[in-house]
Coordinates of C-alpha atoms and ligand atoms in Angstrom, one line a residue:
X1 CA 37.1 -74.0 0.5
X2 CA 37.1 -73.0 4.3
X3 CA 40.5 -72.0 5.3
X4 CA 41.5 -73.4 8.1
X5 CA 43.6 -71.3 11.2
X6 CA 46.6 -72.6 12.7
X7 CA 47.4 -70.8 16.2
X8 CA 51.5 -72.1 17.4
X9 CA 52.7 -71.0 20.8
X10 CA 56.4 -71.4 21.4
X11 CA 58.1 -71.9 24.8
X12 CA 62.1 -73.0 25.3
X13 CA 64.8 -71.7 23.5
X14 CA 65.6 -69.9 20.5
X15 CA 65.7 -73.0 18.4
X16 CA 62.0 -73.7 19.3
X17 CA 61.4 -70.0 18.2
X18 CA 63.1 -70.9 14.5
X19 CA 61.1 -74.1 14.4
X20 CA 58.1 -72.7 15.0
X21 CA 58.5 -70.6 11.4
X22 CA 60.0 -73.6 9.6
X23 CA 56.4 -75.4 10.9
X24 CA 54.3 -72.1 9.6
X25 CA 56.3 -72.1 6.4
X26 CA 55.0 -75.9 6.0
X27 CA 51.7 -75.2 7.0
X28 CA 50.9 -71.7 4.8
X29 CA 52.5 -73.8 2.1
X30 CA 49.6 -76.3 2.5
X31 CA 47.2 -73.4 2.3
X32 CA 47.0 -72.9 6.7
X33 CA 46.7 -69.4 7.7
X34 CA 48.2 -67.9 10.8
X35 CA 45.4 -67.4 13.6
X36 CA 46.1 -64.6 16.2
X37 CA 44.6 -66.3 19.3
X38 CA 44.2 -69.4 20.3
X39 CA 40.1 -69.0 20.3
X40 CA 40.2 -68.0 16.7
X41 CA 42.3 -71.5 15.8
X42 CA 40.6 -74.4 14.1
X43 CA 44.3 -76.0 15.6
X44 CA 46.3 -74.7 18.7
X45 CA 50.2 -76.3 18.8
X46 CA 52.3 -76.1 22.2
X47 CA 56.1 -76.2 20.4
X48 CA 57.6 -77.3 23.9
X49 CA 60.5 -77.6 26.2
X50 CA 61.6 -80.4 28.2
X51 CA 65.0 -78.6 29.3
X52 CA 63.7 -78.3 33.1
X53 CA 61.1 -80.1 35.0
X54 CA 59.8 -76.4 35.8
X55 CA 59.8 -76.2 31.7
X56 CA 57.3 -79.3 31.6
X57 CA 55.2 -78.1 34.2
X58 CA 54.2 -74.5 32.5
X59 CA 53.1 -77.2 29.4
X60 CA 50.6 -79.0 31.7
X61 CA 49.1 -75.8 33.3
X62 CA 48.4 -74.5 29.9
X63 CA 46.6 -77.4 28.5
X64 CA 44.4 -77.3 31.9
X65 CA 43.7 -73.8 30.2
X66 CA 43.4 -75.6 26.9
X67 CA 41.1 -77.9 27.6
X68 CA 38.6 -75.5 28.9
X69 CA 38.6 -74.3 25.1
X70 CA 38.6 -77.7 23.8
X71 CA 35.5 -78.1 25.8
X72 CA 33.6 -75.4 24.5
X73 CA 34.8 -75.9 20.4
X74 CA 35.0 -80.2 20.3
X75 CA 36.5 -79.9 16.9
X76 CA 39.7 -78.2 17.7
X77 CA 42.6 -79.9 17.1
X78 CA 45.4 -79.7 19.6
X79 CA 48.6 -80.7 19.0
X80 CA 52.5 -81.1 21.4
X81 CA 55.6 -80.3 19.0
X82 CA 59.1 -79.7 19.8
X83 CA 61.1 -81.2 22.7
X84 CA 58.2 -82.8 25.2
X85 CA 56.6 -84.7 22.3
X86 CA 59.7 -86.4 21.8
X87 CA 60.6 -87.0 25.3
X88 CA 57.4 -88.1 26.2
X89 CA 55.7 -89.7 23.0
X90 CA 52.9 -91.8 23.3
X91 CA 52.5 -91.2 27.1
X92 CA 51.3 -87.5 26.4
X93 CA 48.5 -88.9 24.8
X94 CA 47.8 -91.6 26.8
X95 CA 47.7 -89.3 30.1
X96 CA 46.4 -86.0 28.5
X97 CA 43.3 -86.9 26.8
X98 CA 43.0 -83.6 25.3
X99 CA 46.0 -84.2 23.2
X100 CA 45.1 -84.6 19.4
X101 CA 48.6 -85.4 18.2
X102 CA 52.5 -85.5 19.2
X103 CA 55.4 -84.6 16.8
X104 CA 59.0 -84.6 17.5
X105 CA 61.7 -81.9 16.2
X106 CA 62.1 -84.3 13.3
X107 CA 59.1 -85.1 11.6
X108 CA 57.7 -81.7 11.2
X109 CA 57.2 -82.2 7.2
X110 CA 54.1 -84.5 8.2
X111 CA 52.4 -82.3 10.6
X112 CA 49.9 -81.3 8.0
X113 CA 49.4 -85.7 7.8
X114 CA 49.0 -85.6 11.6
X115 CA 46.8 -82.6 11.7
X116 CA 44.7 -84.7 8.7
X117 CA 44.3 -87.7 10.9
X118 CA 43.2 -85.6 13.8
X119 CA 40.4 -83.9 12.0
X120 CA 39.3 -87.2 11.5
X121 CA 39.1 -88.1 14.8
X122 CA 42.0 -89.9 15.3
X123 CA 45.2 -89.7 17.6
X124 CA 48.6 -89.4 15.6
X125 CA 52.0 -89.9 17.2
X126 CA 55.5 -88.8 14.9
X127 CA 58.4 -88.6 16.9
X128 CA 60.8 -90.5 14.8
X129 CA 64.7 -88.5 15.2
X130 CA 66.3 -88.4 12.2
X131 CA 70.5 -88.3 10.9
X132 CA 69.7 -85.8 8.0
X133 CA 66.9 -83.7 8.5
X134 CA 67.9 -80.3 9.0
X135 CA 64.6 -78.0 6.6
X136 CA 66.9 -76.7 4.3
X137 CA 64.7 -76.5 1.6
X138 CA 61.8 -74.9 3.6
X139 CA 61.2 -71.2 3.5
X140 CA 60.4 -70.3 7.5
X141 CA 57.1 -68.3 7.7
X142 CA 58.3 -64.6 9.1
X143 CA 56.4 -61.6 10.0
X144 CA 58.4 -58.2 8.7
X145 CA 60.8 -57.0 11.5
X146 CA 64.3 -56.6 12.1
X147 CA 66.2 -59.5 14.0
X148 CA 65.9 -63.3 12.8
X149 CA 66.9 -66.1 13.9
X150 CA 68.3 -69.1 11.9
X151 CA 69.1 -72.3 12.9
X152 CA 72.2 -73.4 11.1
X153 CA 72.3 -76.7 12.6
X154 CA 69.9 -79.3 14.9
X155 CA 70.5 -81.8 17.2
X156 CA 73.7 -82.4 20.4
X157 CA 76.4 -84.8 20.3
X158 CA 77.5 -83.3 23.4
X159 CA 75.6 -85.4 26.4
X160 CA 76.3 -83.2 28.6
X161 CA 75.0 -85.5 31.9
X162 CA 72.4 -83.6 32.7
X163 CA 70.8 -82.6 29.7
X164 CA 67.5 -83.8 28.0
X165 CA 68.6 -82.4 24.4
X166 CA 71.1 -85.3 22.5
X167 CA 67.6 -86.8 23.4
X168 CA 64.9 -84.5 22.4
X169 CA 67.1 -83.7 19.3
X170 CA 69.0 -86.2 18.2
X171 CA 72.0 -86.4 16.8
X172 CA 73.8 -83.2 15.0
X173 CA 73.7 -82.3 11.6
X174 CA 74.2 -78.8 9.5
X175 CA 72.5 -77.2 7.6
X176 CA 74.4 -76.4 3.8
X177 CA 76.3 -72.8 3.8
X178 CA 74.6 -72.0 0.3
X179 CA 71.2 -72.3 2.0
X180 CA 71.9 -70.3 5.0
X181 CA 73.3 -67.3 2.9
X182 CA 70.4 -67.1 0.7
X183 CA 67.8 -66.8 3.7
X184 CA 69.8 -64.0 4.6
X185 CA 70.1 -62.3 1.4
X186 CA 66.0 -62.8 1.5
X187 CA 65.9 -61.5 5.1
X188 CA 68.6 -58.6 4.0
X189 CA 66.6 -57.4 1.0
X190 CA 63.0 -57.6 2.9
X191 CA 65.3 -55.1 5.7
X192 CA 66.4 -57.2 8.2
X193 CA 68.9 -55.6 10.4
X194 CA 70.3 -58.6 12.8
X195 CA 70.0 -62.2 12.5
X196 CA 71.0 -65.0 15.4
X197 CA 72.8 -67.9 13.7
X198 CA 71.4 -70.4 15.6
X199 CA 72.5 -74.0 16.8
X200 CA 72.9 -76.0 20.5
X201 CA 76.3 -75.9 19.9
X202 CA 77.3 -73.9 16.7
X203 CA 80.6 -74.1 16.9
X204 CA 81.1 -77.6 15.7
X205 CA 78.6 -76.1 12.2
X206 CA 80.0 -78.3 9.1
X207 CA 79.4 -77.8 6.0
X208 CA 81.8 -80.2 3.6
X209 CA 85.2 -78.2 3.9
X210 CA 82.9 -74.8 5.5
X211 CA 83.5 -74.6 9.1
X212 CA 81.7 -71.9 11.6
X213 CA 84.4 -69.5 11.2
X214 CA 84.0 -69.6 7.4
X215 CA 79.7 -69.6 7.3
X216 CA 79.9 -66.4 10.7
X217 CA 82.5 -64.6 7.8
X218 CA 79.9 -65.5 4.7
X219 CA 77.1 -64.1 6.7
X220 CA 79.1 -61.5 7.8
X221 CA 79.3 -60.6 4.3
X222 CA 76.2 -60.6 2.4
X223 CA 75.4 -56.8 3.7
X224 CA 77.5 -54.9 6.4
X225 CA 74.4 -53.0 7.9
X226 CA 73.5 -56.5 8.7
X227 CA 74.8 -57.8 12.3
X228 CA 75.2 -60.9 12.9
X229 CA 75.2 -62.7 16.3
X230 CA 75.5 -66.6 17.2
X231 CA 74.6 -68.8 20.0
X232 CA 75.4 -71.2 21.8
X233 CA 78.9 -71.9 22.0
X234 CA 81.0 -75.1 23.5
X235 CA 84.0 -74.1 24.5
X236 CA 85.7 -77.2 23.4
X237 CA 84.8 -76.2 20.1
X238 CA 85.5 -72.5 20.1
X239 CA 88.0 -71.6 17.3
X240 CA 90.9 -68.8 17.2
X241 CA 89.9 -69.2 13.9
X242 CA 86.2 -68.4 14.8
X243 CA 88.1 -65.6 17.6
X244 CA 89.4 -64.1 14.8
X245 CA 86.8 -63.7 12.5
X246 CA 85.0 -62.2 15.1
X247 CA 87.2 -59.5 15.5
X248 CA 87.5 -58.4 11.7
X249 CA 84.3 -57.9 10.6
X250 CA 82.7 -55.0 12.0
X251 CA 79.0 -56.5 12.1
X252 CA 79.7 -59.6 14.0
X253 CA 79.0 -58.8 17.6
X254 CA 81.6 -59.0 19.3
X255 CA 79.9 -60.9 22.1
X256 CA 79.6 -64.7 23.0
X257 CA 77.7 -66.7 25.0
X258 CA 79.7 -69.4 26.9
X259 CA 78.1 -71.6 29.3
X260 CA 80.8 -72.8 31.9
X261 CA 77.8 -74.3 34.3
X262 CA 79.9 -74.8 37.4
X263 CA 83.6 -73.4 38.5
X264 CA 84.7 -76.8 40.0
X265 CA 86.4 -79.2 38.1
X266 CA 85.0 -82.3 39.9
X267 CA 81.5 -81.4 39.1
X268 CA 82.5 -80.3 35.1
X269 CA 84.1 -84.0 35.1
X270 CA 80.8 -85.0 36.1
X271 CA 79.1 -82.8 34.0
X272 CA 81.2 -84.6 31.1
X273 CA 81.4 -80.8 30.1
X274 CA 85.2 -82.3 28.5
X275 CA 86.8 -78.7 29.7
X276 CA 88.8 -77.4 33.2
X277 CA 88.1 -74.5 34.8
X278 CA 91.5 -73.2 33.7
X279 CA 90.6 -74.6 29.8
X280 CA 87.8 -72.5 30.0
X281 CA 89.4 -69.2 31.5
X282 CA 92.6 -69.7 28.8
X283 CA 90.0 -69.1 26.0
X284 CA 88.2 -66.0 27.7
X285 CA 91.7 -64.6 27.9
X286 CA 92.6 -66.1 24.6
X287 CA 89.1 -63.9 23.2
X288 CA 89.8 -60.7 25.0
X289 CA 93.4 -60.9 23.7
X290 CA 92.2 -60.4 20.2
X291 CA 89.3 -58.5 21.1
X292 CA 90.0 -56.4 24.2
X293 CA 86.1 -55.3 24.3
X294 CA 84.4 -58.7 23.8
X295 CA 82.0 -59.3 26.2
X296 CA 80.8 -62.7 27.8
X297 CA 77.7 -64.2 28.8
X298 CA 77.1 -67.6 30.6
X299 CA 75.1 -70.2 32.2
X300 CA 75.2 -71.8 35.1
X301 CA 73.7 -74.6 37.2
X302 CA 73.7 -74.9 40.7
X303 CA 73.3 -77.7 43.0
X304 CA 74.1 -80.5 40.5
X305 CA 74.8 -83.9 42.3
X306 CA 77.1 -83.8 44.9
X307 CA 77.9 -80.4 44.7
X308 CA 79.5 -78.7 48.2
X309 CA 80.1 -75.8 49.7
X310 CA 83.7 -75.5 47.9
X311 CA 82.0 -76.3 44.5
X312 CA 79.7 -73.6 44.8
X313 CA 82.4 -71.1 46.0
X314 CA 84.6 -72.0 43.3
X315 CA 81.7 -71.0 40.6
X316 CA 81.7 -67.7 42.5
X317 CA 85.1 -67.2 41.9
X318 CA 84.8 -67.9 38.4
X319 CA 81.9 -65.5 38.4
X320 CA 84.2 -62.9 40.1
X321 CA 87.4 -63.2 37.9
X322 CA 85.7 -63.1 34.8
X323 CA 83.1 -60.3 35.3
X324 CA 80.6 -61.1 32.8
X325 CA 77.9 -59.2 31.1
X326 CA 75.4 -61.3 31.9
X327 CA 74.3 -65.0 32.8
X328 CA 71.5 -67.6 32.7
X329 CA 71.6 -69.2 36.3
X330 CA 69.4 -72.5 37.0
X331 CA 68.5 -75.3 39.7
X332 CA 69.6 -78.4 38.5
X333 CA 66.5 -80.5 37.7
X334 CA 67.0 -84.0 37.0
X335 CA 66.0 -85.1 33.9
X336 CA 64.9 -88.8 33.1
X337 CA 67.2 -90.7 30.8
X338 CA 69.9 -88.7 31.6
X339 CA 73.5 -89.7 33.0
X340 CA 73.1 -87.7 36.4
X341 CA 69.5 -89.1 36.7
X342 CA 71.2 -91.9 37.8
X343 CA 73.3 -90.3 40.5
X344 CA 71.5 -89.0 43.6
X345 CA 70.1 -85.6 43.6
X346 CA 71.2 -85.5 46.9
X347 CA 71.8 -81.1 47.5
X348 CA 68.5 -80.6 49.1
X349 CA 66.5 -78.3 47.6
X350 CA 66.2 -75.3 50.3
X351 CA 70.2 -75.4 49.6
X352 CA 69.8 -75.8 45.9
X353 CA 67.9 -72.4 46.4
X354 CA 70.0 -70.8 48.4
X355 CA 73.4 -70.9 46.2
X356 CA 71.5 -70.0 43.3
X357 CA 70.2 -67.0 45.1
X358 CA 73.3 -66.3 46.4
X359 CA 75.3 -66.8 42.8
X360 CA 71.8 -64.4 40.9
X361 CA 72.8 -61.5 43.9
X362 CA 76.2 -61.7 43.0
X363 CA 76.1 -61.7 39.4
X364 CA 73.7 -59.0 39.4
X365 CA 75.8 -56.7 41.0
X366 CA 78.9 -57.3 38.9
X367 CA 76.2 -56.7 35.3
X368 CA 75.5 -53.2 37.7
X369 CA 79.3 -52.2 38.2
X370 CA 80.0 -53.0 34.5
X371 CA 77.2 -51.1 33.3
X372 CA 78.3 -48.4 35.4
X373 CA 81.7 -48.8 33.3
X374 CA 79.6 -47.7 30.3
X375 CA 78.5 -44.1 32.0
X376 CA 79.8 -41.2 29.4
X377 CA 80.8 -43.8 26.6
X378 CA 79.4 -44.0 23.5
X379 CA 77.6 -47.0 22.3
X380 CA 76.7 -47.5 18.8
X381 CA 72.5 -49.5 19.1
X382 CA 69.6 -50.7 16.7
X383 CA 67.1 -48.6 17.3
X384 CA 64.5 -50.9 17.6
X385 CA 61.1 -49.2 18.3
X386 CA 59.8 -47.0 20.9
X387 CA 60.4 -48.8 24.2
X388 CA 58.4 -50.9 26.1
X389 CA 57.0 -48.2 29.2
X390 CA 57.1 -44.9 27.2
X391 CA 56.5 -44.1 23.5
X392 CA 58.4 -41.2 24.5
X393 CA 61.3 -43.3 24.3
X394 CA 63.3 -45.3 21.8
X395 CA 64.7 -48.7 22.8
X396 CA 67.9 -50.9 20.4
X397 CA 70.6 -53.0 21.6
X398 CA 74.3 -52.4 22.1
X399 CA 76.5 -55.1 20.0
X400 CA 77.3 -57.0 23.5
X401 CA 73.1 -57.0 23.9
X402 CA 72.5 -54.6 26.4
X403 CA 69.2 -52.8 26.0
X404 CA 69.5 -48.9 25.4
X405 CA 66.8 -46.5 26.5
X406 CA 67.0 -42.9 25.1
X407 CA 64.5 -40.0 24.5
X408 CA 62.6 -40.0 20.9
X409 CA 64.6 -38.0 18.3
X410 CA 63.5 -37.1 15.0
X411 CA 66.5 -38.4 13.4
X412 CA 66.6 -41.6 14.7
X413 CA 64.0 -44.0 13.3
X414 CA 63.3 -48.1 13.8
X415 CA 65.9 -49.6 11.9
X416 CA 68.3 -47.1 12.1
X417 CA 72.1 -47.3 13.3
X418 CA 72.6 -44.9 15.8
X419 CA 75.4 -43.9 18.4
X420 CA 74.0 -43.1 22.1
X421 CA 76.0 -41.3 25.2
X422 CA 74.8 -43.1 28.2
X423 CA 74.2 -41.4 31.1
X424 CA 72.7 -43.4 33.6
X425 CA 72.7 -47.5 34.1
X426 CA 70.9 -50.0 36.0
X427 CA 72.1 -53.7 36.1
X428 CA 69.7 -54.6 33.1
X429 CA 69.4 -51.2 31.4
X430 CA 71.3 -48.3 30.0
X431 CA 69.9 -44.8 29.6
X432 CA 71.0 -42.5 27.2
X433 CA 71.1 -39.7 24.4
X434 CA 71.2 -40.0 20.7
X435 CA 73.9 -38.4 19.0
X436 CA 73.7 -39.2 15.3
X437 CA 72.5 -42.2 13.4
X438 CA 75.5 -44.3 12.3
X439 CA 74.7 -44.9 8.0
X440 CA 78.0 -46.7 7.1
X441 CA 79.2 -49.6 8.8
X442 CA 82.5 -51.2 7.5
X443 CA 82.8 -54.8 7.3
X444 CA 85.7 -55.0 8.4
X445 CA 87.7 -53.4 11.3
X446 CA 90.5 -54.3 9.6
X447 CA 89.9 -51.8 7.2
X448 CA 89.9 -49.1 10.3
X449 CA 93.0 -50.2 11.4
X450 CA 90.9 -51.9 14.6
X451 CA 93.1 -55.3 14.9
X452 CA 96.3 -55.5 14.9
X453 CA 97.7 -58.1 12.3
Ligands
SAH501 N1 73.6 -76.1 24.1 C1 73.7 -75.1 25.1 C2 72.7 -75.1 26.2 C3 71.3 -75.5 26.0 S1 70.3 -75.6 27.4 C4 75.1 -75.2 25.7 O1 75.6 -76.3 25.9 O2 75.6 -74.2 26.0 C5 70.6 -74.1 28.2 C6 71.1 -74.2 29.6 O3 70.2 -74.8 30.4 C7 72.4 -75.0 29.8 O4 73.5 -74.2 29.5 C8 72.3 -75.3 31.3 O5 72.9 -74.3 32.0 C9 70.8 -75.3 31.5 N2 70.4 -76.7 31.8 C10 70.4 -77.7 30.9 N3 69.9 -78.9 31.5 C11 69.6 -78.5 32.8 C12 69.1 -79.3 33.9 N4 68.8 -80.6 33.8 N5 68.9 -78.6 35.1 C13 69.2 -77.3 35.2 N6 69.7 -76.6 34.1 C14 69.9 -77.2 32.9
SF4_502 FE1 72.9 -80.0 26.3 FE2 75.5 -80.0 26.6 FE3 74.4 -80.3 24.2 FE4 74.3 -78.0 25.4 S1 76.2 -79.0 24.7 S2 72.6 -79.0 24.4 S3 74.1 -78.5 27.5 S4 74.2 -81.8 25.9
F3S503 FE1 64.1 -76.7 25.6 FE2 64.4 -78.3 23.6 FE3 65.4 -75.9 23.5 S1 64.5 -78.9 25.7 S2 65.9 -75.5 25.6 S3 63.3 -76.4 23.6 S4 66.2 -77.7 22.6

């Protein structure tokens, strides 16, 4: 029998990343096989992202591409998955001829129904959300490398106001701790080296009795040459439980990403963010308290409704007391069926751009000065291949996530734990020389003597 090619690009976050090999794990399980290009697919899925208009706007360029294909090969199918399917549902269809079929975060079990249906000609639409679904049972389809990413739970109970995601992903749920564990035993023993527990809001992870603290500890466990990272964290849910068990194992990065999204309490309140300013700086100080070298990453949005000049200069502040690593800084974009949609997008948008500029220029030169900080320390990395300009060079990752550049050594190979001097640093990059690799990580620091009890 033919086989038939199954070509899935992925666009959003990291969750749509993990989906997308849950939905090739369904599909090679129904006898699919993974097409590298689009041209060579007998079907071509968009796994999409409604989080900005901008976001929705890449989708509908790329099926002008799309349909150009379609054109020339009548019989391809082409599917929407992920977060636009469900916010726009039948619509897509109805305005984008050229779409075969739309399926929601949900009801990817079906897909190879829907895909069925559209070889037969006919348009299918499954975008039910649903309380319980979270693929535990499904082994996610995952080329050999060395990071993963695993989504420990789906969905947002959050609604934050501007957000599209309670929406596009319904209501939260967790996946079971005994499932999670074996995947990374799997992904351990196949020589994984760093997986992302994944989740909109991990922090709030439930397993029966298991909390995030207790499923970051498990994972944490299964092999200490294994890191293990997380993201994203709420701070109304972040633990000194989960602060803690941070600090004593040695392979959980000891880096977190925080969104605060704006330094003024007004616009949090409006946010329905359910934190102060001060709330939020107590926990940073709270983290580096037990962990004097965590590092912090953010996000930020500027111009939401209403926002003034003081709003904006109190989110600098923020950005200036706290010094972080790094930060994810956006235009608000209002989002249909959200809270703020209803309130007037009233910053204009030439003054929209300009904060954000101004709040990108500053941020960038605080992630320059603290890599600067780094010159003539050692960092221990992941080697993870020769680097992207240069196969002269090696690139890995420092625990807080900052990309390491060093001359090839014979000692070092892909895979390898290995401690580098660094010697020169730009705002996004640090330059060094390997030492030695690094064979032995302990699990916990505790064991060194690292945190004091
Ligand atoms: N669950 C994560 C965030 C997921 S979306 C969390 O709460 O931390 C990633 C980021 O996109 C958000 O933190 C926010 O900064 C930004 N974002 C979300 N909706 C947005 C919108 N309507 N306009 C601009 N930025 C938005
Ligand atoms: Fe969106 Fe807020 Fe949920 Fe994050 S926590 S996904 S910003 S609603
Ligand atoms: Fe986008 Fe959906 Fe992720 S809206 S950011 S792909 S959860």
């Amino acid at each position: 029998m033919k086989k038939n090619y199954v070509f899935i690009e992925t666009y959003g976050c990291q969750m749509n990343t993990a989906d997308t090999e849950v939905i090739l794990g369904i599909l090679k399980n129904q006898g699919y096989e993974v097409a590298e290009t689009a041209e060579q697919a007998d079907v071509v899925l968009l796994n999409t992202c409604s989080i900005r208009e901008n976001a929705e706007q890449r989708i509908y360029g790329r099926l002008g591409n799309l349909k150009t294909l379609k054109n020339a090969k009548p019989n391809l199918v082409l599917g929407i998955l992920g977060c636009m399917a469900e916010r726009l549902r039948a619509d897509l269809v109805e305005d984008k001829k050229v779409v075969d079929l739309v399926v929601g975060p949900d009801e990817y079990r079906r897909l190879p129904e829907y895909i069925d249906t559209a070889f037969s000609g006919a348009k299918g639409i499954g975008v039910r959300l649903s309380k319980t679904e979270t693929y535990d049972d499904i082994i996610p389809y995952r080329e050999d490398g060395l990071q993963a990413w695993i989504s420990v739970m789906r969905g947002c109970d959050k609604f934050c106001s501007f957000c599209v995601v309670p929406f596009t992903r319904g209501r939260e749920r967790s996946r079971s701790l005994s499932s999670i564990i074996d995947e990374i035993k799997l992904l351990s023993d196949r020589g994984f080296r760093e997986i992302t527990l994944l989740g909109q809001n991990v922090n709030s992870y439930q397993d029966a009795n298991y909390n995030f603290a207790d499923l970051t500890r498990a994972s944490a466990l299964v092999d200490p040459m294994m890191r293990i990272r997380f993201s994203t964290s709420h701070p109304q849910d972040l633990s000194r439980e989960l602060l803690e068990t941070i600090a004593e194992y040695d392979n959980i990065c000891k880096y977190i990403h925080l969104p605060f999204q704006s330094g003024s309490n007004r616009i949090l309140e409006l946010m329905n963010r359910t934190y102060t300013i001060e709330k939020y700086l107590s926990i940073l100080d709270e983290a580096r308290s037990i962990m004097p070298n965590v590092s912090f990453s953010t996000d930020i949005i500027s111009g939401f409704p209403t926002e003034t000049w003081e709003d904006h200069l109190a989110t600098i502040n923020v950005l200036q007391k706290v010094q972080f690593d790094g930060a994810y800084m956006f235009k608000y974009s209002a989002r249909e069926g959200t809270k703020a949609f209803k309130m007037p997008d009233d910053v204009p948008e030439d003054v929209k751009g300009k904060r954000l500029q101004e709040i990108i220029d500053i941020q960038h030169q605080i992630s320059y000065e603290r890599n600067q900080e780094l010159v003539g320390k050692t960092e221990i990395i992941l080697v993870e291949g020769r680097s992207k300009k240069s196969a002269e060079f090696f690139s890995g990752r420092t625990d807080s996530n900052k990309m390491v550049i060093f001359p090839k050594n014979e000692n070092a190979a892909e895979g390898d734990y290995a401690s580098v001097i660094i010697n020169r640093a730009s705002a996004a990059t640090l330059f060094g020389d390997f030492v030695q690799t690094v064979t032995k990580r302990n699990v916990t620091s505790a064991a060194l003597g690292l945190v004091k009890k």
